[in-house]
Coordinates of C-alpha atoms in Angstrom, one line a residue:
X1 CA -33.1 0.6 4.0
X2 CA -33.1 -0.9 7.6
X3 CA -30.4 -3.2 9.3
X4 CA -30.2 -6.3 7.2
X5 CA -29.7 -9.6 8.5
X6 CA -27.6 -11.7 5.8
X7 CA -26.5 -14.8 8.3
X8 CA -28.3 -16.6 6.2
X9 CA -28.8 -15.1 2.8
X10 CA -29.2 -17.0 -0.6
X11 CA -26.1 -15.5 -2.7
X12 CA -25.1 -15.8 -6.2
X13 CA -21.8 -14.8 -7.9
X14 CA -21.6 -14.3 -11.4
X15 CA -18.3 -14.9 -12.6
X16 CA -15.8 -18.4 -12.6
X17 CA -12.4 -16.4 -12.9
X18 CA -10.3 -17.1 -10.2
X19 CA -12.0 -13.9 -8.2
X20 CA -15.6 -15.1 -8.6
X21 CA -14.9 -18.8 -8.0
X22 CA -13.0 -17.5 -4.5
X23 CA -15.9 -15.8 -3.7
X24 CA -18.4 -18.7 -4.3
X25 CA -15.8 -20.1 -2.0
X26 CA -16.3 -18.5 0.8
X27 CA -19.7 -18.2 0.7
X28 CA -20.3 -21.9 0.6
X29 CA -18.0 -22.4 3.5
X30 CA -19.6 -20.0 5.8
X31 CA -22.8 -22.1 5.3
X32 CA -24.6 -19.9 2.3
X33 CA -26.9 -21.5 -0.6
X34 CA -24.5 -20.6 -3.5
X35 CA -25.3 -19.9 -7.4
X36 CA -22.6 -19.4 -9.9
X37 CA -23.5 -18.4 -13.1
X38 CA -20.9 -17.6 -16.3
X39 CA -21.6 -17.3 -19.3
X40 CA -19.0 -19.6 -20.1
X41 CA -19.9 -22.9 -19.3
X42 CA -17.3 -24.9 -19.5
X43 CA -15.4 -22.4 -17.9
X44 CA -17.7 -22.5 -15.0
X45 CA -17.5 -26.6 -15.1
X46 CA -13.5 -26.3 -15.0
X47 CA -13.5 -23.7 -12.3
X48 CA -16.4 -26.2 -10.1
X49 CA -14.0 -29.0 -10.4
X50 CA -11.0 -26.8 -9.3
X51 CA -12.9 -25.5 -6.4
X52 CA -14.0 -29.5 -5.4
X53 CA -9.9 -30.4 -5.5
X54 CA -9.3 -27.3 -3.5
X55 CA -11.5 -28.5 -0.7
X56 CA -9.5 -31.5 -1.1
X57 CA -6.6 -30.1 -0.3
X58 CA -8.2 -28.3 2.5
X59 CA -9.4 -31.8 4.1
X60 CA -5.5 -33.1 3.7
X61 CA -4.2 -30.4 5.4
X62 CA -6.7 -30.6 8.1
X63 CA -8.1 -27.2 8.1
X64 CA -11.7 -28.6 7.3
X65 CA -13.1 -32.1 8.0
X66 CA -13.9 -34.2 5.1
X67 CA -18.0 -33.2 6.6
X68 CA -17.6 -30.1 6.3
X69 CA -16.3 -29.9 2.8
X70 CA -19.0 -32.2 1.7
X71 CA -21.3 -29.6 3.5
X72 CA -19.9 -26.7 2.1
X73 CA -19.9 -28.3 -1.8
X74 CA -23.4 -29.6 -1.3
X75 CA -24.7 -25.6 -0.7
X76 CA -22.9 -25.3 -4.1
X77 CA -25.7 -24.6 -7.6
X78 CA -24.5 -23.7 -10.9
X79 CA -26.8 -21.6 -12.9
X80 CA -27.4 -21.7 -16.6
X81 CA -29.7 -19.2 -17.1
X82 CA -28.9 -15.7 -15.3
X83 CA -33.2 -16.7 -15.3
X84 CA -32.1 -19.2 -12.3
X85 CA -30.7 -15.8 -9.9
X86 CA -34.4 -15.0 -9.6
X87 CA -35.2 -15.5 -5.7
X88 CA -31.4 -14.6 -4.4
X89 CA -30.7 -12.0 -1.5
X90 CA -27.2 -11.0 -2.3
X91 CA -25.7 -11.1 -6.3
X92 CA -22.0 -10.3 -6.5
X93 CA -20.6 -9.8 -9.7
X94 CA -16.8 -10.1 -10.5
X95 CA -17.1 -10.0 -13.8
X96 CA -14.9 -7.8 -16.7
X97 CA -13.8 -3.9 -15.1
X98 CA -15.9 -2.7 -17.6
X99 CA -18.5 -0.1 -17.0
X100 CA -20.6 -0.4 -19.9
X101 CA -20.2 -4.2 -19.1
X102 CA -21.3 -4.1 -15.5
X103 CA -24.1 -1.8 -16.2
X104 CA -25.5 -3.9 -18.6
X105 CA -25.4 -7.2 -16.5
X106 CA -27.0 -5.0 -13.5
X107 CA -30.1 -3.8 -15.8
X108 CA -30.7 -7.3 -17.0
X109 CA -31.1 -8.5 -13.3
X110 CA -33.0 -5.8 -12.1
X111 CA -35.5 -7.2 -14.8
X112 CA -35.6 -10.6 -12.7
X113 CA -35.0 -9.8 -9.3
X114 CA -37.0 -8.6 -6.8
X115 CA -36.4 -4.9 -5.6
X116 CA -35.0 -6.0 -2.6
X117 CA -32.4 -8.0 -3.4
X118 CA -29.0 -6.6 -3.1
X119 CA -26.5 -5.9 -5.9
X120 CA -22.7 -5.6 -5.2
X121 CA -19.5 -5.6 -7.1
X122 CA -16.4 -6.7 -7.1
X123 CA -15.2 -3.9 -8.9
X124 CA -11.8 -2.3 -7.8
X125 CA -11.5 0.8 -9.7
X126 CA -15.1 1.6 -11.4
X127 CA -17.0 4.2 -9.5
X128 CA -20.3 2.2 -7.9
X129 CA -21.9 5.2 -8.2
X130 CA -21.7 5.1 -12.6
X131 CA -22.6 1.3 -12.3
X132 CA -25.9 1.9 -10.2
X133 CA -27.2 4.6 -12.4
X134 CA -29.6 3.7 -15.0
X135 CA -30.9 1.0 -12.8
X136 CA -33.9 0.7 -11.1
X137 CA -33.6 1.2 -6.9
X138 CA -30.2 2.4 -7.0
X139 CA -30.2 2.3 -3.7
X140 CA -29.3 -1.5 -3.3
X141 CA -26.0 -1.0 -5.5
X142 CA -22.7 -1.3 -3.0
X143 CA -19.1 -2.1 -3.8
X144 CA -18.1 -5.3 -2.3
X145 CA -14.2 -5.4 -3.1
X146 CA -12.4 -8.3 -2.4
X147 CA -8.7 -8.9 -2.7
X148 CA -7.2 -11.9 -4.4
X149 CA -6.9 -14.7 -3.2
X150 CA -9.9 -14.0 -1.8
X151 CA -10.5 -16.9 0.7
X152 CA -7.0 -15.8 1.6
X153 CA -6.8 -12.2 1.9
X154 CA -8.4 -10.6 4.6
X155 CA -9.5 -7.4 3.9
X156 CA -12.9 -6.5 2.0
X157 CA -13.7 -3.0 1.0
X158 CA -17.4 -1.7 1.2
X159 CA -17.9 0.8 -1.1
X160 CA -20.6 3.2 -0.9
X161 CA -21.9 5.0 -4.0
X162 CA -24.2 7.8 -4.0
X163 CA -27.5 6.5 -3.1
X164 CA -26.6 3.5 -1.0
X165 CA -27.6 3.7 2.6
X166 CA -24.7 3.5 5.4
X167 CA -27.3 0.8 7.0
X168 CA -27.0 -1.4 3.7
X169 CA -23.1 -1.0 4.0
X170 CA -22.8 -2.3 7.8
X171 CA -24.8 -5.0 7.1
X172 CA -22.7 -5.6 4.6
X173 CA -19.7 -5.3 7.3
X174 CA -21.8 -7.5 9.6
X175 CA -21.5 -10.1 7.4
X176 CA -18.0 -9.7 6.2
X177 CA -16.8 -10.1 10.5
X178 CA -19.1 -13.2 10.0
X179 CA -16.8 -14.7 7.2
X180 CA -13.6 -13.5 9.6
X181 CA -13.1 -10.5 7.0
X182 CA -11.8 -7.3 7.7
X183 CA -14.0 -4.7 6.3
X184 CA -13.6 -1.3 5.9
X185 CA -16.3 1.3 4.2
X186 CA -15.1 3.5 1.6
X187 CA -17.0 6.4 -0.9
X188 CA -17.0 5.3 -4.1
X189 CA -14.1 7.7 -5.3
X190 CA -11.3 6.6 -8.2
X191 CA -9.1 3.4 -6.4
X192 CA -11.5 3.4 -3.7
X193 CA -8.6 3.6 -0.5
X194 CA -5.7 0.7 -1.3
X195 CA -5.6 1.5 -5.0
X196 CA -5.2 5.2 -4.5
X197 CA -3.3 5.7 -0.9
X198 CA -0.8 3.3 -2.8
X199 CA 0.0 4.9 -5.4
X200 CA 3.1 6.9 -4.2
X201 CA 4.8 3.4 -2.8
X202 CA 5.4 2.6 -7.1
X203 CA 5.5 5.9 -8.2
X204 CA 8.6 6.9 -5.9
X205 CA 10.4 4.3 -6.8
X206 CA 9.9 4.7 -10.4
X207 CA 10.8 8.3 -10.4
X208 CA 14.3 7.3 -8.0
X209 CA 15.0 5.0 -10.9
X210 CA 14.3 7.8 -14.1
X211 CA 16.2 10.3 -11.9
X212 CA 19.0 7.6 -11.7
X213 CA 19.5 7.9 -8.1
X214 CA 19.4 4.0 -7.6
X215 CA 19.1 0.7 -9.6
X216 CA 15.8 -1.4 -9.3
X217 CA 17.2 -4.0 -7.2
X218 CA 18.8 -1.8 -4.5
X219 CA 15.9 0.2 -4.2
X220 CA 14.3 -2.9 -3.3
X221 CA 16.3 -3.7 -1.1
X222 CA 16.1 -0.1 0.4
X223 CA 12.0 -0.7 1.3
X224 CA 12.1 -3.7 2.7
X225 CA 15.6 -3.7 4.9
X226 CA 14.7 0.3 6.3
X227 CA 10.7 0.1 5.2
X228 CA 9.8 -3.1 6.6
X229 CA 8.2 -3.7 3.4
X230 CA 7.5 -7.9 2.6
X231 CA 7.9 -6.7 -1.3
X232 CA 10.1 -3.9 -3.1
X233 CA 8.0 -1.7 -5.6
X234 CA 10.0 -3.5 -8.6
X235 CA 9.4 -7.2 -7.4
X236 CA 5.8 -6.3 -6.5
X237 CA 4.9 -4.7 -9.9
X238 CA 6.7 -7.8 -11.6
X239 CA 4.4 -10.4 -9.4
X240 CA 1.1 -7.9 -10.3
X241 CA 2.1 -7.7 -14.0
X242 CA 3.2 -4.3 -15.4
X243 CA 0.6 -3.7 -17.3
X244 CA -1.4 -4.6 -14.8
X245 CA -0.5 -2.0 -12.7
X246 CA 0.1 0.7 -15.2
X247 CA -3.6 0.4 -16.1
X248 CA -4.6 1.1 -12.5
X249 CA -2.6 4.1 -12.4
X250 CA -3.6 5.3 -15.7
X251 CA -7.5 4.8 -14.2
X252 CA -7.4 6.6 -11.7
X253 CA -4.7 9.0 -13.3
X254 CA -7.4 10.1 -15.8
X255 CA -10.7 9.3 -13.1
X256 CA -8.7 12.2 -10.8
X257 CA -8.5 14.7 -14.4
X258 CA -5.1 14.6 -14.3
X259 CA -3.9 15.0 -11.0
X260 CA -0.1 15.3 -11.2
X261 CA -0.1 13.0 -7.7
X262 CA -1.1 10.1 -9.6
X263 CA 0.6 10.3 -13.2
X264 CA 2.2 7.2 -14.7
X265 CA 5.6 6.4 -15.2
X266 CA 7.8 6.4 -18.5
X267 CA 9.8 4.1 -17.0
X268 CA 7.0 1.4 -16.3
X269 CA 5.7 2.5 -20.4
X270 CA 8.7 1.1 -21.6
X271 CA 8.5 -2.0 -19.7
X272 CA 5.0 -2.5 -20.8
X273 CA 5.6 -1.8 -24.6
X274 CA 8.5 -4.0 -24.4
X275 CA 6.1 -6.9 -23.3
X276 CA 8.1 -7.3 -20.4
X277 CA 5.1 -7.4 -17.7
X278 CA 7.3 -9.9 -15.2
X279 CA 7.0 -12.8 -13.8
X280 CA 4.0 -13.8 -16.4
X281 CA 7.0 -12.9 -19.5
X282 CA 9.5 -14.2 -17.7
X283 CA 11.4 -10.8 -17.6
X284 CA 10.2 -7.3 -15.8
X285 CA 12.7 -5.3 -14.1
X286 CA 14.1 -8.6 -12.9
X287 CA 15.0 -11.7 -15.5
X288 CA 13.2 -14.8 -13.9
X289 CA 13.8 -18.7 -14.3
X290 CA 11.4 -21.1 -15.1
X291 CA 10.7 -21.8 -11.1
X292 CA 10.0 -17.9 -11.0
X293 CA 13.3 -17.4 -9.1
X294 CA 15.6 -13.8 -9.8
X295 CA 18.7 -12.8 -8.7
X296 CA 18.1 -10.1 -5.5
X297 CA 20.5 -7.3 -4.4
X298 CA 23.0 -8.7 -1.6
X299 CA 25.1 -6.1 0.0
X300 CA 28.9 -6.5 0.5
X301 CA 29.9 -8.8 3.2
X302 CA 30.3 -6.6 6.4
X303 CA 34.4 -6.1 7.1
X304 CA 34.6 -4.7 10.6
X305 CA 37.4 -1.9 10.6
X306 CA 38.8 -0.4 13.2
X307 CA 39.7 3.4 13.6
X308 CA 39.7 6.3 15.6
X309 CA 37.0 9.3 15.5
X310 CA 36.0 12.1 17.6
X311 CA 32.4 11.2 17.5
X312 CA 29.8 14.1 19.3
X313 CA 25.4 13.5 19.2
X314 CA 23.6 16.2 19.0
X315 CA 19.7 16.2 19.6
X316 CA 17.1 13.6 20.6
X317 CA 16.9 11.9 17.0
X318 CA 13.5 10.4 18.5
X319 CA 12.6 9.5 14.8
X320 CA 15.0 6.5 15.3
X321 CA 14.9 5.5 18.9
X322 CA 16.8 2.5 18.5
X323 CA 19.8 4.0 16.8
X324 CA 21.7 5.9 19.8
X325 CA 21.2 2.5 21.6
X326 CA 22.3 0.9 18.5
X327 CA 25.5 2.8 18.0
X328 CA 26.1 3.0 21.7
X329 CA 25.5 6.5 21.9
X330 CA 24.5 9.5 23.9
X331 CA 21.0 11.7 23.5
X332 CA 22.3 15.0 23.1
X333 CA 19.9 17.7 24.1
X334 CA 16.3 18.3 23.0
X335 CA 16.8 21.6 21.3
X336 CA 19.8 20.8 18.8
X337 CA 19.6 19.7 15.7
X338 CA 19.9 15.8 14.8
X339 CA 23.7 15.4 13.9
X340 CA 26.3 12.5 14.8
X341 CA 29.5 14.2 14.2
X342 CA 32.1 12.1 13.2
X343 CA 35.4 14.0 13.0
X344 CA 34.2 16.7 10.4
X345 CA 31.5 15.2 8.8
X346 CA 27.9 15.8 10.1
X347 CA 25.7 12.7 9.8
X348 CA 22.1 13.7 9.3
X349 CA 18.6 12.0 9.5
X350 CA 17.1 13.1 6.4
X351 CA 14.0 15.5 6.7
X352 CA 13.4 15.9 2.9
X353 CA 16.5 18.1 2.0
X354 CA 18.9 18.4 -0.9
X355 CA 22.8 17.2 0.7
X356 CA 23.9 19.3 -2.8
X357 CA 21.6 21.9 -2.7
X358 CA 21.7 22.9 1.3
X359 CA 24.5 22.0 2.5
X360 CA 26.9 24.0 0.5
X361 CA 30.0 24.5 3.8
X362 CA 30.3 21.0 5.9
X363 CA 30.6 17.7 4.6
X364 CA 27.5 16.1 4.8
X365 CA 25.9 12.8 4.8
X366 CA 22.3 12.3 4.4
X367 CA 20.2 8.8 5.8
X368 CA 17.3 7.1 5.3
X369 CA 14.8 6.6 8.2
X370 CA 14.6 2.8 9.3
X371 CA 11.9 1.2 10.5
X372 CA 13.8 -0.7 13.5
X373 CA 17.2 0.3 13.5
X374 CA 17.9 -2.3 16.8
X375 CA 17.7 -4.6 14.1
X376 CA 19.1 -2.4 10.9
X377 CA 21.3 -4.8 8.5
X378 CA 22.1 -1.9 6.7
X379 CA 21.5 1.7 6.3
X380 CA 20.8 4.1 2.9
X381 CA 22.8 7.1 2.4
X382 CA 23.7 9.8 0.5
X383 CA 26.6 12.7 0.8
X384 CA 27.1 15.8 -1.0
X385 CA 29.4 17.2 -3.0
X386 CA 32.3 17.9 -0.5
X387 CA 32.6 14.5 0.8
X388 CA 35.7 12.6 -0.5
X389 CA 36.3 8.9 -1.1
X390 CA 38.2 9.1 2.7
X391 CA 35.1 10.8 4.1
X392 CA 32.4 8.0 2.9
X393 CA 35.2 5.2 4.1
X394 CA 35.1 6.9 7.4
X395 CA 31.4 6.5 7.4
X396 CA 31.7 2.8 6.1
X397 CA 33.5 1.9 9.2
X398 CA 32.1 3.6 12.0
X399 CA 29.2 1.8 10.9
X400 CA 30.9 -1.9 10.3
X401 CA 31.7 -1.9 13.8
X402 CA 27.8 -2.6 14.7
X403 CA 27.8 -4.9 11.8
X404 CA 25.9 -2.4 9.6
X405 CA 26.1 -2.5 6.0
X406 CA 26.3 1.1 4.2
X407 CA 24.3 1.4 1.2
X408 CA 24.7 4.7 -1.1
X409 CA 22.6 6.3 -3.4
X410 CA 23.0 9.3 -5.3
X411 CA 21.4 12.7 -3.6
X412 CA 17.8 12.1 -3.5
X413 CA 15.2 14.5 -1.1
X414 CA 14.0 12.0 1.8
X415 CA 15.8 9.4 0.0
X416 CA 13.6 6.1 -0.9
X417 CA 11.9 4.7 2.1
X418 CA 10.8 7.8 4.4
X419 CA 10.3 9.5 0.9
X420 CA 7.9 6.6 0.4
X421 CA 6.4 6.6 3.8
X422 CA 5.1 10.5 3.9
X423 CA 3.4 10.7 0.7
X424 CA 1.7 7.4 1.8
X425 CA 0.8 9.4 4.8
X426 CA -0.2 12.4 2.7
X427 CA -2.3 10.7 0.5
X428 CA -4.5 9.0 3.4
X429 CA -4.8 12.3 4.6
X430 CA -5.9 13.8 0.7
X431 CA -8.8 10.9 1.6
X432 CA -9.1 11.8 5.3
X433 CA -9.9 15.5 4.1
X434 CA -12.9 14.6 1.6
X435 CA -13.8 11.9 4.1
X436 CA -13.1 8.7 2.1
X437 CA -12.8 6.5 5.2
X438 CA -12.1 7.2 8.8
X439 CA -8.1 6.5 9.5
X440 CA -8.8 3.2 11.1
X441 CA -10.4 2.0 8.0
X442 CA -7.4 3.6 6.4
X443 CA -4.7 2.0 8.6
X444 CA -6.8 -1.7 8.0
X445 CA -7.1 -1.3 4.3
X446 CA -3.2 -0.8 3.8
X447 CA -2.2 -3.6 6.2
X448 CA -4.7 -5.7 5.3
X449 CA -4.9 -5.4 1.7
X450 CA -1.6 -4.8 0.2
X451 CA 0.6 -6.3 3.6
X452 CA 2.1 -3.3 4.5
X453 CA 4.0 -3.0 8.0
X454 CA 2.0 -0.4 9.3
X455 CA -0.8 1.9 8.0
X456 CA -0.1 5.8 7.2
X457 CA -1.6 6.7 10.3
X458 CA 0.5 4.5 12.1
X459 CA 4.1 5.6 10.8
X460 CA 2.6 9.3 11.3
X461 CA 2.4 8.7 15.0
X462 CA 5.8 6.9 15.1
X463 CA 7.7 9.5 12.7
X464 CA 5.8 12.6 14.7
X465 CA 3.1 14.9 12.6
X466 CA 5.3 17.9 12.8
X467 CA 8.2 16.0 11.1
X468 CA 6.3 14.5 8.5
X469 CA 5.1 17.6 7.5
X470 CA 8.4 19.1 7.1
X471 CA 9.7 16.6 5.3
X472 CA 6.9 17.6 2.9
X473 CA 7.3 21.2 2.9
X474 CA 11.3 20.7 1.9
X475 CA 10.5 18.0 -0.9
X476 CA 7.9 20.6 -2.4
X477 CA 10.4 23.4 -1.8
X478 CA 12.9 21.8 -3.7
X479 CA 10.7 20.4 -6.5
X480 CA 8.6 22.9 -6.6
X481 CA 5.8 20.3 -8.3
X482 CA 2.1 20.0 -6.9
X483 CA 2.5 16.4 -6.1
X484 CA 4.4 17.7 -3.3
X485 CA 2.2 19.5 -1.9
X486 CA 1.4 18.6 2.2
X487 CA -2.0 18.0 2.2
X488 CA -4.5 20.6 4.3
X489 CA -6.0 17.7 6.3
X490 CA -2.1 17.5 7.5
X491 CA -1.8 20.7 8.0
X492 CA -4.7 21.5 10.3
X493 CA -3.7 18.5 12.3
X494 CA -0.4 19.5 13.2
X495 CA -2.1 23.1 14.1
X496 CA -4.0 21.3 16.5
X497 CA -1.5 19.9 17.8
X498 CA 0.4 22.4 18.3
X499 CA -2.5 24.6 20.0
X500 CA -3.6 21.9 21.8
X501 CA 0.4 21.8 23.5
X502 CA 0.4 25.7 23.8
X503 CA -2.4 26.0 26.0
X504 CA -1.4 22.8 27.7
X505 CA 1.8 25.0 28.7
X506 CA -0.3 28.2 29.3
X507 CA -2.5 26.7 31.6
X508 CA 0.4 25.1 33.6
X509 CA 1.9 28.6 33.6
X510 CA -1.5 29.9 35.3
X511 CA -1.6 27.2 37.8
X512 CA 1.8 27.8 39.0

């Protein structure tokens, strides 16, 4: 299948939910003839007249002229008869994630429309692969995810089953740029690359929570002061819907066979046989009024205490360049280990150990990585078992005198956030390795489509390849569970970095 042109394809969406409507949307405002067909019509007629008052809205607020809403309604045909989707270019279907359900509706327009006319869908978890097979041309079958709201959200992921031609896909991607989308092209493999490289952001959580390291609402707090996340785990999974969620990671829990990296949580179970989904039940982790409004975790107001430590930096701590600056603070040098000691307690940047199970001879205080600690409101510890209640006040107010809040948790490897931010990392690179999407599709798909501050790539240049992957190696150590595990792809890149820097220094040796 050559380069398609599809400026100005005839499209029709099947499907008046709130996805399929958004859709039809788009398309009509980017100047397509539109068809919308549903099987239920007056669901279709109530989701038309919704669309009509949202281009209303649209003209209020000035975004579109009153012409150009008129236009874009006037490209606007609803179908009947699936009979009437005869002559289109493009169908996409956001219709029930069912397989069976998809397949079916697939077979019946192949028996209308010509062989050339593209099918896509909106699927998010279904393999595109299982939905084209059976029908005739498989070939024209693609995965055309988009996120919801869709006129809103900007990334669209192109999913390419078995038998679809790259050339189908980037004219696909040729016309998602055209709609100011951000596509990225994926394999059809279980969660595609947002609903599997996120996985690990609930599912660390949910096991800091069963462990009892944390409560919900601190460890919420945790990933978005040091993360830089817009949502905690908790609060997101409460604005999804619990069951919502748990269904995707039972999905692609059992599409993977079992694969301990992306088992469910008991502690979401119980929330979802309780009925307590969130913000739809009024109560998830978090209790909500009837303006949807919960009570967050607010640290202690900050009470600057003054005090005199000896106070000695050893290493580079490049991981957090802001905090040296921060705490006013000099680099010690590049071979040591990271420690701020303050009097006799060594203050560490966590690399994935155990404060209780490795440091067994100095008091010890464990933190969390921050995203910008020039900015840091607060900071996440832990200590072990030798610090005393005067030890963690010490700590308290060395760092009240920057105006920084001290938040602690019980002893948790990597504690929450850079926890949460290397098995991101190692999952994209679980998809890197059986070449899922390239890492710029990667880094776009989790910025894009779930809003996160950076893609996994990203924090893996900022945290440093090496460190990331040590961080790993002491998590699995400690747990000794397969989840754990650093992925190869990881590993190989960190032994080419590595070679790459040794002959670097070999061949500066020779030239000197």
């Amino acid at each position: 299948m050559n380069n398609l042109d599809l400026s100005y394809a005839k499209i029709a969406v099947i499907g008046s939910g709130t996805m399929g409507i958004g859709i039809a949307q788009l398309a009509m405002v980017n100047g397509h003839s539109t068809v919308v067909y549903d099987l239920d019509r007056e669901k279709t007629k109530q989701a038309v007249e919704g669309l009509r008052q949202t281009f209303a809205k649209l003209v209020e607020k000035g975004k579109i002229t009153d012409e150009q809403a008129q236009q874009a309604v006037s490209r606007l045909t609803i179908a009947d008869q699936i009979e009437a989707l005869t002559n289109v270019d493009l169908v996409i279907e956001a219709v029930v994630e069912k397989l069976e359900v998809k397949q079916a509706l697939f077979q019946q327009l192949a028996a209308i429309c010509s062989e050339h006319t593209i099918f896509a869908s909106n699927t998010s978890s279904i393999s595109v692969t299982a939905i084209a097979a059976g029908i005739p041309h498989p070939e024209r079958m693609v995965g055309l995810h988009f996120f919801n709201p869709a006129p809103v959200m900007k990334l669209v992921e192109i999913v390419q089953g078995l038998k679809t031609p790259i050339d189908l896909c980037q004219s696909l991607k040729s016309l998602m740029l055209a709609w100011h989308k951000i596509p990225v092209l994926t394999k059809s493999t279980p969660g595609f690359i947002v609903n599997r490289i996120a996985r690990p952001f609930y599912a660390e959580a949910f096991r800091a929570l069963q462990e009892q390291v944390t409560t919900y609402d601190q460890l919420d707090y945790a990933l978005k002061q040091c993360g830089g996340f817009a949502m905690g785990p908790c609060e997101l999974t409460d604005l999804i819907g619990q069951d919502v969620n748990f269904s995707v990671t039972q999905s692609v829990y059992e599409a993977f066979f079992y694969e301990p990296r992306y088992r469910p949580s008991l502690i979401q179970k119980e929330l979802v046989d309780a009925g307590t989904w969130g913000r739809k039940s009024k109560q998830g982790f978090y209790r909500y009024d009837e303006k949807n409004q919960y009570l967050t975790f607010q640290p202690q107001a900050i009470v600057t205490q003054s005090f005199q430590v000896d106070v000695q930096v050893k290493g580079r701590w490049s991981q957090l360049p802001g905090l040296l600056k921060r705490l006013a603070l000099h680099n010690g040098t590049q071979n040591q280990e990271n420690i701020i000691q303050i009097d006799d307690i060594d203050l560490r940047l966590s690399q994935g150990e155990s404060a209780n199970l490795q440091y067994l001879s100095r008091k010890t205080v464990l933190m969390d990585w921050h995203h910008n600690f020039t900015q840091a409101q607060a900071v996440v510890l832990s200590h072990n078992l030798l610090c005393q209640a005067d030890d963690l006040a010490k700590i308290e107010a060395f760092f009240s005198q920057y105006q920084i809040n001290v938040v602690w948790i019980s002893d948790h490897p990597a504690l929450l956030t850079l926890r949460t931010i290397v098995l991101l990392i190692n999952e994209a690179c679980e998809a890197s390795l059986h070449g899922i999407a390239t890492m710029e599709d990667i880094d776009n798909a989790m910025r894009y489509g779930v809003n996160y501050p950076k893609g996994p790539y990203q924090w893996m240049m900022q945290l440093g390849a090496q460190y990331v992957l040590q961080t790993l190696d002491n998590v699995y150590a400690i747990y000794g569970e397969e989840k754990y595990r650093a992925s190869l792809y990881l590993k190989q890149y960190v032994a080419k970095q590595q070679s790459v820097t040794a002959g670097s220094s070999k061949n500066l040796t020779e030239c000197a």
